[in-house]
Short mmCIF file of C-alpha atoms in Angstrom, two decimals:
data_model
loop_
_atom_site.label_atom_id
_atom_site.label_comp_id
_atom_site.label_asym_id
_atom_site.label_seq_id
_atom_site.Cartn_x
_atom_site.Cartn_y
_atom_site.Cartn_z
CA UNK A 20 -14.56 11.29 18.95
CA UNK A 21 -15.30 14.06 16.82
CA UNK A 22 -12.36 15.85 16.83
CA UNK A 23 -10.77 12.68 15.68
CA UNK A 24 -12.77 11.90 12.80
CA UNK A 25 -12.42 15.02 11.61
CA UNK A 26 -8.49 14.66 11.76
CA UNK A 27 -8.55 11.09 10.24
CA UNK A 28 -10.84 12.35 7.49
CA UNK A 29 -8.47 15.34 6.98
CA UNK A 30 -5.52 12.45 7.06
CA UNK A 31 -7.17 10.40 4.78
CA UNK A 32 -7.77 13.20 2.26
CA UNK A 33 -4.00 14.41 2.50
CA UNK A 34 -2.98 11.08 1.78
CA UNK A 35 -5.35 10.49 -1.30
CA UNK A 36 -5.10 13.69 -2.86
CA UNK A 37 -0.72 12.87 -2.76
CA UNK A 38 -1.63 9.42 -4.78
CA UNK A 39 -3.50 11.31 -7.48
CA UNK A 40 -0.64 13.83 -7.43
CA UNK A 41 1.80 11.19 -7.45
CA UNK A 42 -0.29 9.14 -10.45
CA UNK A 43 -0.95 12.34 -12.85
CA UNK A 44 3.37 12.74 -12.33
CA UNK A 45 4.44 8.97 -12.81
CA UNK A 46 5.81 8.56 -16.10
CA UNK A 47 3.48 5.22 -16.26
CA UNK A 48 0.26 6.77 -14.95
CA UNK A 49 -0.91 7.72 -18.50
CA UNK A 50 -1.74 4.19 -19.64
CA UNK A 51 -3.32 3.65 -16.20
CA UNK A 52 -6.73 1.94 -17.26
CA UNK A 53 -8.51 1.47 -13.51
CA UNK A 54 -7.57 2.52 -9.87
CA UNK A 55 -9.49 0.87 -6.97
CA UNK A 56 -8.76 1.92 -3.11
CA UNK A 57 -9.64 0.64 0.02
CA UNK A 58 -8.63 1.78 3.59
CA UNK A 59 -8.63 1.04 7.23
CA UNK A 60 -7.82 3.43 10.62
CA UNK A 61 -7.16 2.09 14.09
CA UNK A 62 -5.55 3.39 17.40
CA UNK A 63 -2.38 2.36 18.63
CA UNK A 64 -3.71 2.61 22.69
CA UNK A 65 0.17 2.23 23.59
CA UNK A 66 1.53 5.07 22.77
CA UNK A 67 -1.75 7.02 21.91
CA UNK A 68 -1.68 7.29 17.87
CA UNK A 69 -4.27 6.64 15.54
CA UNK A 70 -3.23 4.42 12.62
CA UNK A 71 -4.55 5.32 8.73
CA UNK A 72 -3.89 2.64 6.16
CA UNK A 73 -4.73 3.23 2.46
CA UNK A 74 -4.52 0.55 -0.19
CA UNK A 75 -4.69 1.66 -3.89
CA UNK A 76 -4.36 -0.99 -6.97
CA UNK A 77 -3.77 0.98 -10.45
CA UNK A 78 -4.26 -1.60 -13.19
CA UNK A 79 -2.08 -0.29 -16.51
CA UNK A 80 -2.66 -1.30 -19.75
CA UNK A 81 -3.86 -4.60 -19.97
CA UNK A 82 -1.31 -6.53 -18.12
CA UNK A 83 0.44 -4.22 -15.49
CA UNK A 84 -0.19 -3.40 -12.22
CA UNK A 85 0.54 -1.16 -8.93
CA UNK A 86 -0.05 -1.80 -5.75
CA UNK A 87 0.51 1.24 -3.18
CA UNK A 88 0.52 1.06 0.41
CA UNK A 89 0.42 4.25 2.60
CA UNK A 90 0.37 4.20 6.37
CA UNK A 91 0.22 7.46 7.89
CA UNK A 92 0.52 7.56 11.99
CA UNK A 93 -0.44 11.07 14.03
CA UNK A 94 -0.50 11.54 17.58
CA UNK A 95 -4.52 12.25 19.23
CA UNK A 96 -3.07 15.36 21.21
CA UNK A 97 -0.65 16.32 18.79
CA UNK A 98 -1.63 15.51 15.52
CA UNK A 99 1.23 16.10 13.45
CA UNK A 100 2.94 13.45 11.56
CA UNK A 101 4.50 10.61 13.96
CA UNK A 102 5.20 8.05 10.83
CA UNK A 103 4.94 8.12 7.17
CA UNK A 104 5.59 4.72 4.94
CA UNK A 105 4.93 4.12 1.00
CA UNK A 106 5.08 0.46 -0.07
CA UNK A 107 4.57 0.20 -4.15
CA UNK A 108 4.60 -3.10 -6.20
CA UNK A 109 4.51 -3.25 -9.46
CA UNK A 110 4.70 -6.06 -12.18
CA UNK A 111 2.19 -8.16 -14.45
CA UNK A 112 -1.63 -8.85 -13.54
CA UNK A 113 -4.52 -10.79 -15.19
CA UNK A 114 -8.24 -9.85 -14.24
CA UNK A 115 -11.12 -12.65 -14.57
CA UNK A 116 -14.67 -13.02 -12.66
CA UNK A 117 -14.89 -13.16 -9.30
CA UNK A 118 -15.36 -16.11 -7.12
CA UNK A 119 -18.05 -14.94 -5.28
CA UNK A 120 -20.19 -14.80 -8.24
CA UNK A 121 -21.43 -10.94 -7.71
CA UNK A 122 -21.50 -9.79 -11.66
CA UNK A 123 -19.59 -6.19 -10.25
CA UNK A 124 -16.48 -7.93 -8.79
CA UNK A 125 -13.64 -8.99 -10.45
CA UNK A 126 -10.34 -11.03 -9.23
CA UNK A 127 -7.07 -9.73 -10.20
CA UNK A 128 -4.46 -12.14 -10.04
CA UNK A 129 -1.14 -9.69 -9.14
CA UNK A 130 1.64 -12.05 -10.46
CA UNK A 131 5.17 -11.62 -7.45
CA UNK A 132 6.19 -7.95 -8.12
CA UNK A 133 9.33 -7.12 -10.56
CA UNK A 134 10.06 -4.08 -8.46
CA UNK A 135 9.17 -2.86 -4.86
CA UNK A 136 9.55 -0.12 -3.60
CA UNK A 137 9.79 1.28 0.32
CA UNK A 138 10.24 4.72 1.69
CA UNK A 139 9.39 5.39 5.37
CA UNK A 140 10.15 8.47 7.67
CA UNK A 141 9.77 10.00 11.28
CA UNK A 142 9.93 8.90 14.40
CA UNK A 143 6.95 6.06 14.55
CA UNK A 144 9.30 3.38 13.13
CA UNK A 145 11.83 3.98 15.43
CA UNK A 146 11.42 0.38 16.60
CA UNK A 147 9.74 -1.53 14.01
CA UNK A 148 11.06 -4.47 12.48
CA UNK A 149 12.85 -2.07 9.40
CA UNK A 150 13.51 0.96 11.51
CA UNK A 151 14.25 4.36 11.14
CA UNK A 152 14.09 6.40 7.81
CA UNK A 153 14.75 4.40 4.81
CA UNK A 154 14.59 3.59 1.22
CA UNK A 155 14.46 0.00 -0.53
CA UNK A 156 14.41 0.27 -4.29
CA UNK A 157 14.84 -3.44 -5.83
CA UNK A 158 15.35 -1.62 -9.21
CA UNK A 159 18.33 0.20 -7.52
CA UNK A 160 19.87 -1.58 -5.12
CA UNK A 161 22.78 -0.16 -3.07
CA UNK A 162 24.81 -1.70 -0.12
CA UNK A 163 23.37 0.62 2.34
CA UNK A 164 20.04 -1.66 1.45
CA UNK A 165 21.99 -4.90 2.25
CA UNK A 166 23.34 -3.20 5.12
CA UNK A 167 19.81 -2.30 6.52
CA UNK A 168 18.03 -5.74 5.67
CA UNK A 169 21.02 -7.87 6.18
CA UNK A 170 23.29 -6.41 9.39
CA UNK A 171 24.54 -9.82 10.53
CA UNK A 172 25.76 -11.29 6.93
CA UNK A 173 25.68 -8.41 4.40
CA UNK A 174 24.36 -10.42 1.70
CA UNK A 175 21.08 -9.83 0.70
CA UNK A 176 20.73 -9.02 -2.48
CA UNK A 177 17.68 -6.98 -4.70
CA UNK A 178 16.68 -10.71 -5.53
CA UNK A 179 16.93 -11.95 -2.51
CA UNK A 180 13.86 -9.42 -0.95
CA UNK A 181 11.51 -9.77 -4.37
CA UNK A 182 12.30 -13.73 -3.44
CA UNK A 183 11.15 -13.01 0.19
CA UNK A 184 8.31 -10.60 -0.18
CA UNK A 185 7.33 -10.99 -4.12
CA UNK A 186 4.25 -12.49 -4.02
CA UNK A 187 1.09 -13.97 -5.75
CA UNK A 188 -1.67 -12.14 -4.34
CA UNK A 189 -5.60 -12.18 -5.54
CA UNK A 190 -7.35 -9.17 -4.78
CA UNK A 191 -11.31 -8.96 -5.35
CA UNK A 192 -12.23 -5.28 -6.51
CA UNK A 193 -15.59 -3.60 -7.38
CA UNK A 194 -16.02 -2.18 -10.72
CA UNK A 195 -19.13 0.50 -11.68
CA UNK A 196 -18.88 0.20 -14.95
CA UNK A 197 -20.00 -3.30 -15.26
CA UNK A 198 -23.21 -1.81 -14.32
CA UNK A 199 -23.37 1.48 -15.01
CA UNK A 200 -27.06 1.91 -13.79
CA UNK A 201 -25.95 1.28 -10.11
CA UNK A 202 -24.85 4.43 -8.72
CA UNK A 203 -24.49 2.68 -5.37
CA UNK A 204 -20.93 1.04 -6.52
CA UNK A 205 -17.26 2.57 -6.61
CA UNK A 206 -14.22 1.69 -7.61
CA UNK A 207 -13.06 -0.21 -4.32
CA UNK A 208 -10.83 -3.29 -2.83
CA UNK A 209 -13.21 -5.45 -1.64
CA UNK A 210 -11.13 -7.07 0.88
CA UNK A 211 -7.79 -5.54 2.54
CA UNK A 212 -4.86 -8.65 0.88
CA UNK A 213 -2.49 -9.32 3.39
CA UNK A 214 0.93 -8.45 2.27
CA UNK A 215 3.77 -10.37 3.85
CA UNK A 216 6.27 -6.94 3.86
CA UNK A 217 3.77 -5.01 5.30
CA UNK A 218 2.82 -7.26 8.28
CA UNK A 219 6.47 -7.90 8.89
CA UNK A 220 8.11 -4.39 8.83
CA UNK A 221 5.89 -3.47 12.13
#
């Protein structure tokens, strides 16, 4: 048990340390205004991998958002990478008080994503629903994409997916500086959303 905490924590710290890398890169990081993270880790007893999911939600500007997903899969005797997958959204967002009433929360209302993005490698999506390596880019669509999503008819389209998994999501964060005398608080996702693209790609 130890020697896997210390692997997930080691996991978990690779995969942060790339979104900060990635944000302090992104042409639209500068204007990022807040970033709030939450995560989750479970083992897949199957096949014997652990499971790390991190969820990070970069508000920009005042109306903007991103939404990363990163799953990162290892093996417990081997602990290299089995599986690697980066789901981003990005569109328009509006941020009001919660509805649980706690004065530190706040609801962000993610309006259905103008772009998503999907990259996934290595072997651990060899038979999930989207298998094997590949990239989806709405904002640059190519027939290999259509060819991938859409085998049987060859017709989906960039606006076909947004249309499919674009959608309205409300996510409850934490916010420290609303009280700045609470050192207890962080910048976290209260509660894990439930994203339709990343329940369905397996």
């Amino acid at each position: 048990m130890k020697k896997f905490a210390k692997v997930l924590s080691l996991a978990l710290a690779v995969m942060l340390m790339a979104l900060t890398l990635t944000a302090c890169g992104s042409s639209g990081s500068s204007g990022m205004t807040k970033q709030f993270t939450a995560g989750s880790a479970y083992f897949i007893g199957d096949i014997g991998w652990y499971n790390s999911d991190v969820y990070t939600l970069r508000l920009i500007g005042e109306d903007s958002y991103e939404l990363i997903f990163q799953e990162y899969r290892f093996g417990t005797e081997d602990a290299g990478t089995k599986g690697l997958r980066t789901i981003v959204y990005t569109g328009k967002c509006s941020v009001g008080e919660s509805a649980d009433g706690w004065e530190t929360h706040r609801d962000v209302t993610l309006q259905p994503a103008e772009r998503i993005f999907m990259e996934q490698h290595e072997k651990g999506y060899g038979r999930a629903a989207i298998a094997g390596h590949c990239v989806i880019d709405t904002a640059n669509w190519t027939d290999t994409m259509t060819e991938l999503l859409d085998p049987e008819n060859n017709a989906m389209t960039a606006k076909d997916f947004l249309g499919k998994y674009a959608e309205k999501v409300v996510i409850t964060v934490e916010d420290p500086s609303l009280d700045a005398e609470d050192t207890s608080l962080g910048y976290k996702i209260v509660e894990i959303p439930t994203l339709t693209l990343v329940t369905e790609a397996g």
